[in-house]
CSV table of C-alpha atoms and ligand atoms in Angstrom, one decimal:
chain,number,residue,atom,x,y,z
A,1,MET,CA,35.0,8.4,-9.3
A,2,THR,CA,33.8,6.1,-6.5
A,3,ALA,CA,30.6,4.1,-7.0
A,4,THR,CA,27.8,4.9,-4.6
A,5,THR,CA,26.2,1.9,-2.9
A,6,LEU,CA,22.4,2.3,-3.0
A,7,LYS,CA,20.8,1.4,0.3
A,8,ARG,CA,17.4,-0.2,0.8
A,9,PRO,CA,15.8,0.5,4.1
A,10,ALA,CA,15.2,-2.6,6.4
A,11,ILE,CA,11.7,-2.5,7.8
A,12,GLY,CA,10.7,-4.7,10.7
A,13,VAL,CA,7.0,-5.6,10.8
A,14,PHE,CA,5.6,-7.0,14.0
A,15,ASP,CA,2.2,-8.7,14.8
A,16,SER,CA,0.8,-11.2,17.2
A,17,GLY,CA,0.6,-13.8,14.4
A,18,VAL,CA,-0.2,-14.1,10.7
A,19,GLY,CA,-2.8,-11.3,10.5
A,20,GLY,CA,-0.1,-8.6,10.2
A,21,LEU,CA,0.8,-10.1,6.8
A,22,THR,CA,-2.1,-8.0,5.5
A,23,VAL,CA,0.0,-5.0,6.4
A,24,LEU,CA,3.2,-6.6,4.9
A,25,ARG,CA,1.2,-7.3,1.8
A,26,GLU,CA,0.4,-3.6,1.4
A,27,LEU,CA,3.9,-2.6,2.3
A,28,LEU,CA,5.3,-4.9,-0.4
A,29,ARG,CA,2.8,-3.3,-2.9
A,30,GLN,CA,3.4,0.3,-1.9
A,31,VAL,CA,7.0,0.2,-0.7
A,32,PRO,CA,8.8,-2.3,-2.9
A,33,GLN,CA,12.1,-0.4,-2.5
A,34,ALA,CA,12.6,-1.8,1.0
A,35,ASP,CA,13.5,-5.2,2.5
A,36,TYR,CA,11.4,-6.7,5.3
A,37,LEU,CA,11.7,-8.7,8.5
A,38,TYR,CA,8.3,-10.0,9.6
A,39,PHE,CA,7.8,-11.3,13.2
A,40,GLY,CA,4.7,-13.2,14.1
A,41,ASP,CA,4.3,-14.0,17.8
A,42,THR,CA,2.2,-17.1,17.0
A,43,ALA,CA,3.1,-18.8,20.3
A,44,ARG,CA,1.6,-16.0,22.4
A,45,LEU,CA,-1.5,-14.9,20.3
A,46,PRO,CA,-4.2,-13.8,20.6
A,47,TYR,CA,-3.3,-10.3,21.9
A,48,GLY,CA,-6.8,-9.1,21.5
A,49,SER,CA,-8.0,-10.5,24.8
A,50,LYS,CA,-4.9,-9.8,26.9
A,51,SER,CA,-4.1,-6.9,29.3
A,52,ALA,CA,-2.1,-3.9,28.2
A,53,GLU,CA,0.8,-5.0,30.6
A,54,THR,CA,1.1,-8.4,28.9
A,55,VAL,CA,0.8,-7.0,25.3
A,56,ALA,CA,3.4,-4.3,26.0
A,57,LYS,CA,5.8,-6.9,27.4
A,58,TYR,CA,5.4,-9.3,24.5
A,59,ALA,CA,5.5,-6.5,21.9
A,60,ILE,CA,8.7,-5.0,23.3
A,61,SER,CA,10.5,-8.3,23.3
A,62,ALA,CA,9.5,-8.8,19.7
A,63,ALA,CA,10.5,-5.3,18.6
A,64,ASP,CA,13.9,-5.8,20.3
A,65,PHE,CA,14.4,-9.0,18.4
A,66,LEU,CA,13.7,-7.2,15.1
A,67,VAL,CA,16.1,-4.4,15.9
A,68,LYS,CA,18.8,-7.0,16.7
A,69,GLN,CA,18.1,-8.5,13.3
A,70,GLY,CA,18.8,-5.2,11.6
A,71,ALA,CA,15.5,-3.4,11.4
A,72,GLU,CA,15.9,0.3,10.9
A,73,HIS,CA,12.2,1.1,11.0
A,74,LEU,CA,9.4,-0.6,12.9
A,75,VAL,CA,5.8,-1.1,11.8
A,76,ILE,CA,3.5,-2.3,14.6
A,77,ALA,CA,1.1,-4.1,12.3
A,78,CYS,CA,-1.0,-5.3,15.3
A,79,ASN,CA,-3.9,-3.0,16.1
A,80,THR,CA,-4.1,-4.3,19.6
A,81,ALA,CA,-0.4,-3.7,20.3
A,82,THR,CA,-0.6,-0.3,18.8
A,83,ALA,CA,-3.8,0.6,20.8
A,84,LEU,CA,-2.5,-0.7,24.1
A,85,ALA,CA,1.2,-0.1,24.0
A,86,PHE,CA,2.4,2.2,21.1
A,87,GLU,CA,4.1,4.7,23.3
A,88,ARG,CA,5.8,2.1,25.4
A,89,ILE,CA,7.1,0.1,22.4
A,90,ALA,CA,8.2,3.3,20.5
A,91,SER,CA,10.2,4.5,23.5
A,92,ALA,CA,11.7,1.1,24.1
A,93,VAL,CA,13.2,0.8,20.6
A,94,LYS,CA,15.7,3.3,19.3
A,95,ILE,CA,14.4,3.2,15.7
A,96,PRO,CA,11.4,5.1,14.3
A,97,ALA,CA,8.1,3.3,14.9
A,98,LEU,CA,4.8,3.5,13.1
A,99,GLY,CA,1.5,2.0,14.3
A,100,VAL,CA,-1.6,1.3,12.4
A,101,ILE,CA,-4.1,3.5,14.3
A,102,GLU,CA,-3.0,7.0,13.3
A,103,PRO,CA,-2.9,6.2,9.6
A,104,GLY,CA,-6.2,4.4,9.8
A,105,ALA,CA,-7.8,7.3,11.6
A,106,GLU,CA,-6.4,9.9,9.2
A,107,THR,CA,-7.8,8.0,6.2
A,108,ALA,CA,-11.2,7.6,7.8
A,109,ALA,CA,-11.3,11.3,8.7
A,110,ALA,CA,-10.5,12.2,5.0
A,111,ALA,CA,-13.1,9.7,3.8
A,112,SER,CA,-16.0,10.8,6.1
A,113,LYS,CA,-18.2,13.7,5.2
A,114,SER,CA,-20.6,13.2,8.1
A,115,LYS,CA,-17.7,13.1,10.5
A,116,GLN,CA,-19.0,10.0,12.1
A,117,ALA,CA,-17.2,6.6,11.8
A,118,VAL,CA,-17.7,3.1,13.1
A,119,VAL,CA,-14.5,1.2,14.2
A,120,ILE,CA,-14.5,-2.6,14.4
A,121,ALA,CA,-11.7,-4.2,16.3
A,122,THR,CA,-10.7,-6.7,19.0
A,123,GLU,CA,-12.0,-6.3,22.6
A,124,GLY,CA,-8.6,-4.9,23.7
A,125,THR,CA,-8.5,-2.3,20.9
A,126,CYS,CA,-12.1,-1.2,21.5
A,127,ALA,CA,-11.6,-1.0,25.3
A,128,SER,CA,-8.6,1.2,25.0
A,129,HIS,CA,-10.5,3.7,22.9
A,130,ALA,CA,-7.3,4.5,21.0
A,131,TYR,CA,-9.2,4.8,17.6
A,132,LYS,CA,-11.9,6.9,19.3
A,133,ARG,CA,-9.3,9.4,20.6
A,134,ALA,CA,-7.3,9.5,17.3
A,135,LEU,CA,-10.5,10.1,15.4
A,136,ALA,CA,-11.8,12.7,17.9
A,137,ALA,CA,-8.5,14.6,17.4
A,138,LYS,CA,-9.4,14.9,13.7
A,139,GLY,CA,-13.0,16.0,14.3
A,140,VAL,CA,-14.6,12.6,13.8
A,141,GLU,CA,-17.0,11.0,16.3
A,142,ALA,CA,-16.5,7.2,16.6
A,143,ARG,CA,-18.6,4.3,17.6
A,144,GLU,CA,-16.5,1.3,18.5
A,145,LYS,CA,-17.7,-2.3,18.1
A,146,ALA,CA,-15.7,-5.3,19.2
A,147,CYS,CA,-16.0,-8.2,16.8
A,148,PRO,CA,-14.0,-11.0,18.5
A,149,LEU,CA,-15.4,-13.9,16.4
A,150,PHE,CA,-14.0,-12.4,13.2
A,151,VAL,CA,-10.4,-13.4,14.0
A,152,PRO,CA,-11.1,-17.2,14.4
A,153,LEU,CA,-13.5,-17.1,11.5
A,154,VAL,CA,-10.9,-15.6,9.2
A,155,GLU,CA,-8.2,-18.0,10.4
A,156,GLU,CA,-10.6,-20.9,9.7
A,157,GLY,CA,-10.7,-19.5,6.1
A,158,TRP,CA,-14.4,-18.7,6.4
A,159,THR,CA,-14.1,-15.3,4.7
A,160,GLU,CA,-17.1,-16.0,2.5
A,161,HIS,CA,-19.0,-18.4,4.7
A,162,GLU,CA,-22.7,-17.9,5.5
A,163,VAL,CA,-21.9,-18.2,9.2
A,164,THR,CA,-19.5,-15.3,9.0
A,165,GLU,CA,-22.1,-13.3,7.1
A,166,ARG,CA,-24.6,-14.0,9.8
A,167,VAL,CA,-22.1,-13.1,12.5
A,168,ALA,CA,-21.3,-9.8,10.7
A,169,HIS,CA,-25.1,-9.0,10.6
A,170,ILE,CA,-25.4,-9.7,14.3
A,171,TYR,CA,-22.4,-7.4,15.1
A,172,LEU,CA,-23.2,-4.6,12.7
A,173,ASP,CA,-26.9,-4.3,11.9
A,174,GLY,CA,-27.5,-2.3,15.0
A,175,VAL,CA,-24.4,-0.2,14.7
A,176,PHE,CA,-25.2,2.1,11.8
A,177,SER,CA,-28.4,3.2,13.5
A,178,GLY,CA,-29.8,5.8,15.9
A,179,ASP,CA,-27.3,8.5,16.4
A,180,PHE,CA,-24.9,6.8,14.0
A,181,SER,CA,-27.3,6.2,11.1
A,182,GLY,CA,-25.4,8.9,9.2
A,183,ALA,CA,-21.9,7.3,9.8
A,184,ASP,CA,-20.2,7.0,6.5
A,185,ALA,CA,-16.9,5.2,7.3
A,186,LEU,CA,-16.1,1.8,8.7
A,187,VAL,CA,-12.6,1.4,10.0
A,188,LEU,CA,-11.2,-2.1,9.8
A,189,GLY,CA,-9.2,-1.9,13.1
A,190,CYS,CA,-7.8,-5.4,13.1
A,191,THR,CA,-5.2,-7.2,11.0
A,192,HIS,CA,-7.6,-9.9,10.0
A,193,TYR,CA,-10.5,-7.8,8.8
A,194,PRO,CA,-9.2,-6.8,5.3
A,195,LEU,CA,-9.9,-10.4,4.3
A,196,LEU,CA,-13.6,-9.8,5.1
A,197,LYS,CA,-13.8,-6.7,2.9
A,198,PRO,CA,-16.1,-8.2,0.2
A,199,LEU,CA,-18.4,-9.7,2.8
A,200,LEU,CA,-18.6,-6.6,4.9
A,201,ARG,CA,-19.3,-4.6,1.7
A,202,ARG,CA,-22.5,-6.6,1.5
A,203,VAL,CA,-23.4,-6.2,5.2
A,204,VAL,CA,-22.9,-2.4,5.8
A,205,PRO,CA,-25.0,0.3,4.1
A,206,ALA,CA,-23.8,1.1,0.6
A,207,HIS,CA,-22.8,4.7,1.3
A,208,VAL,CA,-20.3,3.6,3.9
A,209,ALA,CA,-16.6,3.8,2.9
A,210,ILE,CA,-14.5,0.9,4.1
A,211,VAL,CA,-11.2,2.1,5.5
A,212,ASP,CA,-8.4,-0.5,5.6
A,213,SER,CA,-5.8,0.4,8.3
A,214,ALA,CA,-3.3,-1.9,6.5
A,215,GLU,CA,-3.4,0.1,3.3
A,216,ALA,CA,-3.3,3.4,5.2
A,217,THR,CA,-0.2,2.3,7.2
A,218,ALA,CA,1.7,1.3,4.1
A,219,LYS,CA,0.9,4.7,2.5
A,220,ALA,CA,2.1,6.5,5.7
A,221,MET,CA,5.3,4.4,5.6
A,222,ALA,CA,5.9,5.3,1.9
A,223,GLU,CA,5.5,9.0,2.8
A,224,ARG,CA,7.9,8.8,5.7
A,225,LEU,CA,10.8,7.2,3.9
A,226,ASP,CA,13.1,9.0,1.5
A,227,LEU,CA,13.3,6.3,-1.2
A,228,SER,CA,15.0,8.4,-3.8
A,229,SER,CA,18.4,6.6,-3.4
A,230,ALA,CA,17.0,3.1,-2.6
A,231,SER,CA,18.1,0.5,-5.1
A,232,SER,CA,15.4,-1.2,-7.2
A,233,GLY,CA,14.9,-4.9,-7.3
A,234,GLN,CA,12.7,-7.5,-5.5
A,235,PRO,CA,12.2,-7.0,-1.7
A,236,LEU,CA,14.0,-9.5,0.4
A,237,VAL,CA,11.6,-10.8,3.1
A,238,LYS,CA,12.6,-12.9,6.1
A,239,PHE,CA,9.9,-14.3,8.5
A,240,PHE,CA,10.2,-15.2,12.1
A,241,ALA,CA,7.5,-17.1,14.2
A,242,THR,CA,7.4,-18.1,17.8
A,243,ASP,CA,5.3,-21.2,17.1
A,244,SER,CA,5.5,-23.9,14.4
A,245,VAL,CA,7.0,-22.6,11.1
A,246,ASP,CA,4.9,-25.0,9.1
A,247,LYS,CA,1.7,-23.6,10.6
A,248,PHE,CA,2.9,-20.1,10.0
A,249,ARG,CA,3.6,-20.8,6.4
A,250,LYS,CA,0.3,-22.5,5.8
A,251,ALA,CA,-1.9,-19.9,7.6
A,252,GLY,CA,0.2,-17.0,6.4
A,253,GLU,CA,-0.1,-17.6,2.7
A,254,LYS,CA,-3.8,-16.8,2.8
A,255,PHE,CA,-3.0,-13.4,4.4
A,256,LEU,CA,0.0,-12.5,2.2
A,257,GLY,CA,-1.5,-13.8,-1.0
A,258,CYS,CA,1.7,-15.5,-2.1
A,259,LYS,CA,4.1,-18.3,-1.2
A,260,ILE,CA,6.0,-17.9,2.1
A,261,GLU,CA,9.6,-19.3,2.3
A,262,ASN,CA,12.3,-18.5,4.7
A,263,VAL,CA,10.6,-18.8,8.1
A,264,THR,CA,12.8,-19.2,11.1
A,265,HIS,CA,11.5,-20.3,14.5
A,266,VAL,CA,12.4,-18.0,17.4
A,267,GLU,CA,12.2,-18.7,21.1
A,268,LEU,CA,11.8,-15.4,23.0
A,269,GLU,CA,12.4,-15.3,26.7
A,270,SER,CA,9.2,-14.9,28.6
B,301,DGL,N1,-3.4,-8.8,15.4
B,301,DGL,C1,-4.5,-8.5,16.2
B,301,DGL,C2,-5.0,-7.1,16.0
B,301,DGL,O1,-4.8,-6.5,14.9
B,301,DGL,C3,-5.6,-9.5,16.0
B,301,DGL,C4,-5.3,-10.9,16.5
B,301,DGL,C5,-5.0,-11.0,18.0
B,301,DGL,O2,-5.9,-10.8,18.8
B,301,DGL,O3,-3.9,-11.3,18.4
B,301,DGL,O4,-5.7,-6.5,16.8
């Protein structure tokens, strides 16, 4: 009898920087039967304020890199890249790709009884209306609100700071009002926002469900993979960053919630 080698899928996870580690964190929790390659394009972030053309070009080069490293599935953890360039990235790589918007919208649609949701995201994601379209397809009306200061505040580690709470009130107090006073779901449409969940819980009305696209994406990945023959054991994770590996490690540990080793610097052609 020949022994069967059990195969663990290799999942490439791509983001503009360390924020996508919130998605990797959920993947490690929900899909521990896979191994991971994480790419943070730290030299070229932020993506949230860039054009669709630029984001698509950067994202495709990063996705190509992950495929060359052996990725068999691609998770586009960056909301902005998913919003602005999902189709282009997915058709440029020859492996199955999953973005964060469809799973986030699906979870929000399931959570919302009033069929009205608020989406908070970067300028780029909001301007693309990708969440609005995805939610409309599921019968949910969306109000989008760009919250560009949240990314630098989270990167500064100010996830429980009074300044961040004030900023959150300024962004959100007027949003759950008027036509949207009955909205009962808040979609966290940016990699960094899951770290603000406890603070946002205090800022938005109590009846509002907070929907984390990172959690939803990991769940969608678990449903997509046939893991019945995957070997058990700890996931192997390799990290790649286009800027300083030390900076990536230091900033990344806050997002991943554990130690980061094994970071390789990558120079991508521009
Ligand atoms: N990763 C981006 C997103 O989820 C946020 C950071 C950036 O603007 O690059 O939209």
